[in-house]
Amino acid sequence: MAIKPCALLVFPVALLLLAAGGSPAAAQLEVGYYSKTCPNAEAIVREEMEKIISAAPSLAGPLLRLHFHDCFVRGCDASVLLNSTEGNLAERDAKPNKSLRGFGSVDRVKAKLEAACPNTVSCADVLTLMARDAVMLAKGPSWPVALGRRDGSVSSATEAADQLPPANGDVPLLTKIFVSKGLDLKDLVVLSGAHTLGTAHCPSYAGRLYNFSSAYSADPTLDSEYADRLRTRCKSVDDKAMLSEMDPGSYKTFDTSYYRHVAKRRGLFQSDAALLTDATTRDYVQRIATGKFDDVFFKDFGESMIKMGNVGVLTGAQGEIRKKCYIVN
């Protein structure tokens, strides 16, 4: 079944330059980077993504998450895709990344690009384009993606465990992590909106349901009725099999209902609930939760994704163009 794409949001060139955050490497990225070397690159990615999401709509969230988890460790260099080797435990095998999915889809898209344009399109650019298309095909916004990233050759599980934003983080900690990547408080609350897509394994939120603290058995910031419902699915902190929708009833569609859940104290993670503890993030949550500012959120999300996609990029002679995304050349 064909999926109707969302209209492309218009972003001024000035924003794309501003989003480079003053980084010399990010400034070398450009929209249409492959126009001469692989002119159909974006169309090839889009065509494969349409097939992937049409067959498995639930993959939109995981493919977006892959890009997030890549950019927060060593920048957007596709290091999250590398396999572990005998002497190195890679990012994808770090505890926070054990539940990542979509690697096979990335390999599928990369293979199509290699067949059309060998040794040309980086895995880092593939991930960035797939994340954008995943959002758009889930009825979310689209945005221009500046390209020209190169692939890194280092991938460390230890770095991933240390640098990824934790699901139980509070706003000060999360802000510190975001600022270290050139992102700010607004990016934090906007990119949290990605939790409108996908599911989460029980251990990532079970700590809110059982033995929360010496004073409370469950997190008091979690709506009690919602907590009861979660317990019917997540039987204990050790339940690793059960999944819960991060945006109940709408986890395959990119929309603003996530913010309505958070505003009602029904965010799945502590990091979601934390957005109500800071005046700036709370105001944004409550505004978008009204359902009257979907266009504002869509525009904000595109802008924040452009900024995140420029974090720590390798360009020019840095890095390499991997032939297969899971192994260095």
XYZ file of C-alpha atoms in Angstrom, residues 1 22 32 97 117 159 199 222 273-274 286 300:
12
model
C 0.000 0.000 0.000
C 29.871 27.127 13.869
C 22.296 18.204 -2.868
C 21.742 -0.053 22.807
C 26.799 4.415 -6.914
C 31.492 5.564 25.326
C 7.983 0.920 21.982
C 3.412 8.888 37.426
C 8.080 13.150 33.433
C 11.077 15.416 34.108
C 1.538 22.167 27.829
C 10.575 22.844 15.631
